[in-house]
XYZ file of C-alpha atoms in Angstrom:
453
model
C -0.126 0.062 0.007
C 1.451 3.405 -0.805
C 3.114 5.855 1.697
C 0.904 8.540 0.188
C -2.528 7.054 1.305
C -0.766 5.722 4.875
C 0.204 9.015 6.030
C -3.360 10.634 5.009
C -4.845 7.847 6.568
C -2.340 8.610 9.803
C -1.632 5.015 9.692
C 1.814 4.074 11.763
C 3.870 1.249 11.434
C 3.576 0.245 15.057
C -0.096 0.155 15.173
C -1.721 -3.199 15.406
C -4.094 -4.973 12.828
C -6.987 -3.930 14.899
C -6.336 -0.243 14.978
C -5.622 -0.432 11.113
C -9.138 -2.265 10.846
C -10.764 1.021 12.726
C -8.827 3.228 10.850
C -10.380 1.384 7.452
C -13.713 1.581 9.103
C -13.579 5.160 9.577
C -12.890 5.540 5.994
C -16.021 3.224 4.893
C -18.347 5.419 7.062
C -16.873 8.593 5.044
C -17.205 6.963 1.844
C -21.117 6.109 2.543
C -21.763 9.729 3.537
C -24.978 10.739 1.661
C -23.604 14.216 0.848
C -19.861 13.524 0.395
C -19.212 9.929 0.012
C -19.324 7.825 -3.173
C -22.350 8.131 -5.250
C -24.994 4.986 -4.941
C -28.287 4.595 -6.581
C -30.410 1.329 -7.258
C -28.999 -0.767 -10.399
C -30.627 -3.599 -12.045
C -28.838 -6.932 -11.337
C -30.633 -9.562 -13.979
C -34.327 -9.007 -12.950
C -33.809 -7.573 -9.326
C -32.851 -4.049 -8.307
C -30.347 -3.950 -5.991
C -30.360 -0.744 -3.753
C -27.265 1.339 -2.958
C -24.954 -0.263 -5.762
C -21.896 1.769 -6.596
C -19.464 1.521 -9.754
C -15.739 0.649 -9.553
C -15.023 3.672 -11.609
C -16.872 5.908 -9.138
C -15.190 4.394 -6.185
C -11.463 5.029 -7.785
C -12.417 8.402 -8.417
C -13.349 9.055 -4.867
C -10.545 7.875 -3.430
C -8.064 9.372 -5.974
C -10.033 12.796 -5.070
C -9.732 11.761 -1.390
C -6.185 11.282 -1.122
C -4.914 13.306 -3.984
C -3.345 10.039 -5.747
C -3.589 9.072 -9.331
C -6.011 6.572 -10.342
C -3.901 3.329 -10.292
C -2.747 4.012 -6.674
C -6.401 4.544 -5.735
C -7.426 1.151 -7.772
C -4.687 -0.539 -5.664
C -6.253 0.805 -2.582
C -9.732 -0.023 -3.790
C -8.567 -3.573 -4.407
C -7.224 -4.009 -0.749
C -10.533 -2.558 0.719
C -12.477 -5.525 -1.356
C -9.540 -7.927 -0.362
C -10.455 -7.183 3.313
C -13.998 -7.751 2.773
C -15.317 -3.906 3.326
C -16.600 -3.519 -0.073
C -17.684 -6.537 -2.200
C -18.677 -7.325 -5.668
C -21.951 -7.995 -6.967
C -20.942 -9.997 -10.206
C -17.792 -11.587 -10.360
C -17.306 -12.763 -6.636
C -14.340 -14.792 -7.034
C -11.968 -11.837 -7.977
C -11.419 -9.656 -4.875
C -10.254 -6.675 -7.098
C -11.842 -2.991 -7.959
C -12.443 -3.167 -11.807
C -12.276 0.796 -13.215
C -15.397 0.027 -15.245
C -19.055 0.245 -14.762
C -18.800 -3.242 -12.482
C -21.337 -3.008 -9.551
C -20.301 -3.182 -5.865
C -21.675 -2.367 -2.704
C -20.630 -1.616 0.734
C -20.155 -4.652 3.154
C -22.598 -4.696 6.461
C -20.695 -3.661 9.615
C -21.866 -7.166 10.867
C -19.619 -8.823 8.605
C -16.691 -6.231 9.028
C -13.403 -7.858 10.574
C -13.512 -5.904 13.657
C -16.253 -8.082 14.796
C -13.861 -10.947 14.864
C -16.554 -13.937 14.410
C -15.067 -17.104 14.560
C -14.585 -18.391 11.311
C -15.651 -22.192 12.031
C -15.846 -25.317 9.399
C -19.453 -25.896 10.893
C -20.768 -21.982 9.807
C -19.156 -22.696 6.413
C -20.560 -26.040 5.801
C -24.147 -24.671 6.890
C -23.304 -21.805 4.074
C -22.630 -24.351 1.761
C -25.619 -26.719 2.388
C -27.682 -24.001 1.996
C -26.486 -22.764 -1.418
C -26.655 -26.404 -2.520
C -30.494 -26.375 -1.774
C -31.044 -22.923 -3.509
C -28.827 -24.010 -6.738
C -30.526 -27.795 -6.302
C -27.203 -29.351 -6.541
C -25.408 -27.252 -8.907
C -22.448 -25.550 -7.085
C -19.545 -24.062 -8.341
C -16.293 -26.157 -8.589
C -14.637 -25.066 -5.683
C -17.407 -24.850 -3.489
C -18.447 -28.473 -4.614
C -14.996 -29.519 -3.563
C -15.279 -27.758 -0.273
C -18.819 -29.234 0.383
C -17.557 -32.907 -0.536
C -14.775 -32.456 1.960
C -16.746 -30.964 4.860
C -19.376 -33.725 4.382
C -16.977 -36.548 4.650
C -14.991 -34.828 7.376
C -18.444 -33.657 9.552
C -20.457 -36.977 8.618
C -21.456 -37.635 12.166
C -23.254 -34.504 12.350
C -24.599 -33.559 8.829
C -27.750 -34.005 9.804
C -27.617 -31.003 12.048
C -25.637 -29.175 9.612
C -28.533 -29.777 6.716
C -31.432 -28.738 9.290
C -29.827 -25.627 9.968
C -29.351 -25.122 6.260
C -32.913 -25.871 5.228
C -34.081 -23.654 8.584
C -32.144 -20.452 7.141
C -33.287 -21.035 3.630
C -36.926 -21.068 4.861
C -36.422 -17.581 6.912
C -34.716 -16.031 3.863
C -37.406 -16.936 1.766
C -39.826 -14.756 3.698
C -37.683 -11.680 2.924
C -38.454 -9.175 -0.034
C -36.525 -10.560 -3.418
C -34.118 -7.410 -3.330
C -33.484 -8.158 0.344
C -32.830 -11.346 0.118
C -30.558 -11.128 -2.884
C -28.452 -8.629 -0.857
C -27.965 -10.747 1.844
C -27.059 -13.551 -0.322
C -24.232 -11.513 -1.880
C -23.174 -10.521 1.557
C -23.017 -13.813 3.095
C -21.210 -14.969 -0.088
C -18.708 -12.294 -0.134
C -17.558 -12.966 3.308
C -16.982 -16.491 2.881
C -15.086 -15.713 -0.237
C -12.741 -13.500 1.676
C -12.387 -16.110 4.705
C -12.647 -19.301 2.795
C -11.107 -18.287 -0.769
C -11.680 -20.268 -3.700
C -8.636 -22.913 -4.183
C -9.102 -23.043 -8.265
C -6.501 -20.297 -8.591
C -3.993 -22.300 -6.784
C -4.596 -25.595 -8.754
C -4.598 -23.407 -12.188
C -1.362 -22.014 -10.859
C 0.256 -25.705 -9.779
C -1.238 -27.230 -13.086
C 0.207 -24.606 -15.532
C 3.061 -25.934 -17.507
C 6.510 -24.666 -16.768
C 9.429 -24.061 -18.218
C 12.948 -25.551 -17.756
C 15.280 -23.833 -15.313
C 18.317 -23.840 -17.906
C 15.842 -22.365 -20.672
C 14.506 -19.814 -18.433
C 18.187 -19.172 -17.183
C 19.490 -18.884 -20.873
C 16.467 -16.376 -21.660
C 17.843 -14.244 -18.888
C 21.257 -14.240 -19.935
C 20.619 -13.290 -23.209
C 18.119 -10.415 -22.061
C 20.790 -8.918 -19.689
C 23.581 -9.386 -22.422
C 21.490 -7.428 -25.125
C 20.644 -4.692 -22.825
C 23.977 -4.378 -20.439
C 25.606 -1.633 -22.744
C 22.339 0.227 -22.605
C 22.103 0.387 -18.690
C 23.783 3.622 -17.488
C 24.470 1.984 -14.165
C 26.434 -0.688 -16.028
C 28.125 0.484 -18.731
C 29.049 4.012 -19.353
C 26.606 6.305 -21.235
C 27.783 9.267 -23.451
C 28.133 11.932 -23.015
C 28.090 11.562 -19.102
C 25.991 9.363 -16.435
C 23.600 12.559 -15.136
C 23.208 10.312 -12.063
C 26.740 10.882 -11.270
C 27.851 13.871 -12.734
C 24.470 16.075 -12.520
C 25.146 16.978 -16.268
C 21.609 16.670 -17.774
C 22.956 16.621 -21.593
C 22.263 12.798 -21.639
C 18.379 13.716 -20.529
C 18.586 16.528 -23.124
C 19.735 14.287 -26.439
C 17.241 11.554 -25.590
C 14.345 13.690 -24.915
C 10.866 12.024 -26.008
C 10.752 13.529 -29.717
C 14.454 15.106 -30.522
C 15.009 15.452 -34.194
C 18.011 13.344 -34.329
C 18.333 10.404 -32.173
C 21.487 8.640 -30.855
C 22.638 5.612 -32.129
C 22.395 3.622 -29.221
C 18.868 4.679 -29.152
C 18.198 3.761 -32.364
C 19.970 0.294 -31.878
C 17.007 -0.265 -28.980
C 14.498 -0.342 -31.939
C 16.063 -3.423 -33.358
C 15.535 -5.456 -30.143
C 11.972 -5.791 -30.404
C 9.023 -4.129 -31.801
C 8.129 -3.353 -28.262
C 11.074 -1.210 -27.736
C 10.057 0.662 -31.266
C 6.576 1.358 -29.953
C 7.404 2.117 -26.588
C 9.954 5.222 -27.934
C 8.031 7.982 -28.961
C 10.905 9.202 -31.510
C 10.596 5.481 -32.689
C 6.988 5.266 -33.500
C 7.401 8.661 -35.327
C 9.727 6.970 -37.316
C 7.801 3.783 -37.719
C 4.656 5.908 -38.576
C 6.631 7.835 -41.682
C 7.458 3.928 -42.923
C 3.827 2.964 -42.612
C 2.494 6.259 -44.413
C 4.732 5.600 -47.732
C 3.339 1.853 -47.408
C -0.452 3.031 -47.061
C -0.954 1.378 -44.082
C -0.758 4.199 -41.440
C -4.220 3.444 -40.137
C -2.986 0.382 -38.250
C -0.671 2.357 -36.071
C -3.152 4.980 -35.827
C -5.762 2.450 -34.415
C -3.698 0.989 -31.814
C -2.638 4.242 -30.289
C -6.321 5.254 -30.514
C -6.796 1.898 -28.188
C -4.005 3.164 -25.962
C -5.447 6.171 -25.495
C -8.778 4.639 -24.532
C -6.985 2.265 -22.014
C -5.141 4.955 -20.408
C -7.748 7.819 -20.700
C -9.776 9.454 -18.136
C -13.100 7.732 -17.394
C -15.204 10.375 -18.201
C -14.508 10.365 -21.699
C -14.366 6.668 -22.485
C -17.634 6.174 -23.927
C -17.029 9.013 -26.705
C -13.610 7.637 -27.397
C -15.041 4.171 -28.166
C -17.589 5.386 -30.306
C -15.230 7.589 -32.214
C -12.938 4.833 -32.837
C -15.434 2.464 -34.099
C -16.687 5.291 -36.587
C -13.217 6.005 -37.439
C -11.879 2.453 -37.752
C -14.314 -0.166 -37.669
C -17.623 0.772 -39.256
C -18.618 -0.089 -42.707
C -17.402 2.759 -44.677
C -15.026 3.899 -42.110
C -12.390 6.309 -43.125
C -9.519 4.668 -41.960
C -11.134 1.036 -41.674
C -8.484 -1.658 -40.404
C -8.491 -5.213 -41.857
C -9.608 -7.791 -38.747
C -10.803 -11.138 -38.844
C -14.653 -11.681 -38.778
C -14.340 -13.391 -35.176
C -12.286 -10.671 -33.628
C -15.033 -7.935 -35.013
C -17.658 -9.629 -33.653
C -16.302 -9.797 -30.258
C -15.140 -6.164 -30.537
C -18.860 -4.837 -31.916
C -20.423 -6.925 -29.342
C -18.109 -5.274 -26.651
C -18.906 -1.616 -27.790
C -22.437 -2.052 -26.743
C -21.210 -1.689 -23.146
C -17.887 0.089 -23.416
C -14.941 -0.233 -20.905
C -11.409 0.661 -21.128
C -10.226 -2.978 -22.380
C -12.997 -3.587 -24.717
C -10.897 -3.359 -27.984
C -8.427 -5.368 -26.452
C -8.943 -8.277 -29.145
C -8.463 -5.696 -32.115
C -5.587 -4.148 -30.864
C -3.716 -7.261 -30.013
C -4.722 -8.632 -33.788
C -3.192 -5.448 -35.285
C -0.031 -5.211 -33.133
C 0.820 -8.831 -34.359
C -0.056 -8.211 -37.624
C 2.356 -4.975 -37.542
C 5.114 -7.057 -35.459
C 4.928 -9.845 -38.025
C 4.596 -8.211 -41.141
C 5.711 -4.221 -41.063
C 8.122 -4.361 -38.657
C 10.687 -6.512 -40.352
C 10.093 -4.562 -43.720
C 10.865 -1.403 -41.540
C 14.167 -2.537 -40.297
C 15.134 -3.125 -44.057
C 13.617 0.189 -45.210
C 15.596 3.355 -46.379
C 13.352 5.079 -43.649
C 15.113 3.289 -40.825
C 18.416 3.281 -42.578
C 18.629 6.805 -43.033
C 17.650 7.657 -39.234
C 20.481 5.422 -38.459
C 23.171 6.825 -40.509
C 21.843 10.201 -39.125
C 22.052 9.426 -35.619
C 24.715 10.611 -33.318
C 27.366 9.495 -31.220
C 28.050 12.249 -28.574
C 31.487 12.568 -27.372
C 32.038 11.853 -23.621
C 31.994 14.692 -21.077
C 34.780 14.438 -18.537
C 34.552 16.162 -15.142
C 37.500 16.810 -12.562
C 36.527 16.607 -8.909
C 35.960 19.787 -8.382
C 33.343 20.396 -11.415
C 31.403 17.534 -9.903
C 31.586 18.915 -6.451
C 30.239 22.044 -8.014
C 27.482 20.118 -10.220
C 26.454 18.722 -6.895
C 25.728 21.868 -4.918
C 23.631 23.028 -8.104
C 21.274 19.746 -7.653
C 17.881 20.493 -6.489
C 15.726 17.536 -5.583
C 12.044 17.494 -7.366
C 9.147 18.236 -5.366
C 6.299 15.782 -4.761
C 3.452 15.842 -6.919
C 1.437 16.607 -3.832
C 3.528 19.474 -2.595
C 3.294 21.002 -6.258
C -0.682 20.602 -6.128
C -0.868 22.439 -2.786
C 1.417 25.410 -3.912
C -0.701 25.821 -7.056
C -3.331 26.190 -4.631
C -2.247 28.528 -2.355
C -1.139 30.539 -5.163
C -4.547 30.647 -6.151
C -5.661 31.766 -2.893
C -3.418 34.261 -2.837
C -4.384 35.730 -6.124
C -7.850 35.749 -4.976
C -7.194 37.620 -1.867
C -5.150 40.112 -3.532
C -7.889 41.362 -5.370
C -8.202 45.510 -5.139
C -11.903 45.607 -3.242
C -11.785 49.189 -3.718
C -11.598 48.428 -7.680
C -14.333 46.132 -7.644
C -16.663 48.627 -5.851
C -15.756 51.626 -7.932
C -16.382 49.352 -11.038
C -19.818 48.339 -9.950
C -20.697 51.440 -8.474
C -19.681 53.068 -12.072
C -21.983 50.223 -13.705
C -25.060 51.239 -11.297
C -24.729 54.962 -12.396
C -24.775 53.917 -16.083
C -27.706 51.848 -15.829
C -29.436 54.589 -13.916
C -28.884 56.983 -16.462
C -30.288 54.586 -19.066
């Protein structure tokens, strides 16, 4: 968990788990405040309307605003609250994470909060599974069925009592209104997912095919040998290492969109297609090549998908529609060529757009460029011309006195939170420095002119 959120919550290293839970529960109460908390509203789940439902993107936005952190940090913290059982998903119960989209969640009732310290006993879990078995008429999920069979075998001597309790609880639940019944079932299920997590993911991990250690070590050695000369801490970087000399020329020469890149930078583009796309200067060079081949729409589509994936939630739907009209719709001005199955999956997903709705189409275009266009680009006059013009800066040598002088000029960068606070303080000072006399004079003048007219 990030230090920023810890500081905002006033969490200290020596606090016990109980005190940390109390801090989290204070935050829960703040999030549920009707005026300043996370916006909640009734949402339809299949054919039942669930009251006080919240979306993943609203939770992330609220946490980001509350703690003044970026969306990724807020999402990580939100997932921690889900994993601890303070918030639970209404659909994907097995994944205890916050999704940055319109996925539905609810706040867990305080009855199931960790500070209640209810003993998590196998008997209670067996009653819960027996009750679900009755409700689902014997059709449980794989991990639940395995746990049910294990507990049935282990507690065979008191299974009649467990089934009797399950039937009684099931009968009492049916007397509730349907929305209340669905909400309680979700709350109870979320509690047991936290305290009896599914083993299916562990089993999948165990059964996953492994790579021989000799193969993985060989790949690691190859990677290190390839990138060694490009690591400024393992090899000399030209003109000098800014972390050691405080000379910023290296950073200036390697800015994102310099006109003439260095030879080492161009050399990295040959390592992999991912290296080429991750470098803004290399991507511009590749775009020029695709333009000459009349296939620039492929890279444009890939970049639009990246913009959708990492952009703001407020513009997500609008961007998805624009991408569809530009690249995917019939008669689109920059139509891209993808297979029918991928197109079907993509168009179906666009009915309910989210950040990753275009992943299938984006992957298809990425692999097309990697297997086809990238190889031709490496042999093209565009790349050869860029490589020929690339510079090899001469080494800057510094004496001990010059290094000492550079160190004295060094200034540490400020935290984004401090910069934001300074900006707010500056705006407040500007507002306070407004000359009240001038404002009153202007208003008085406007009043006299209005009276004359």
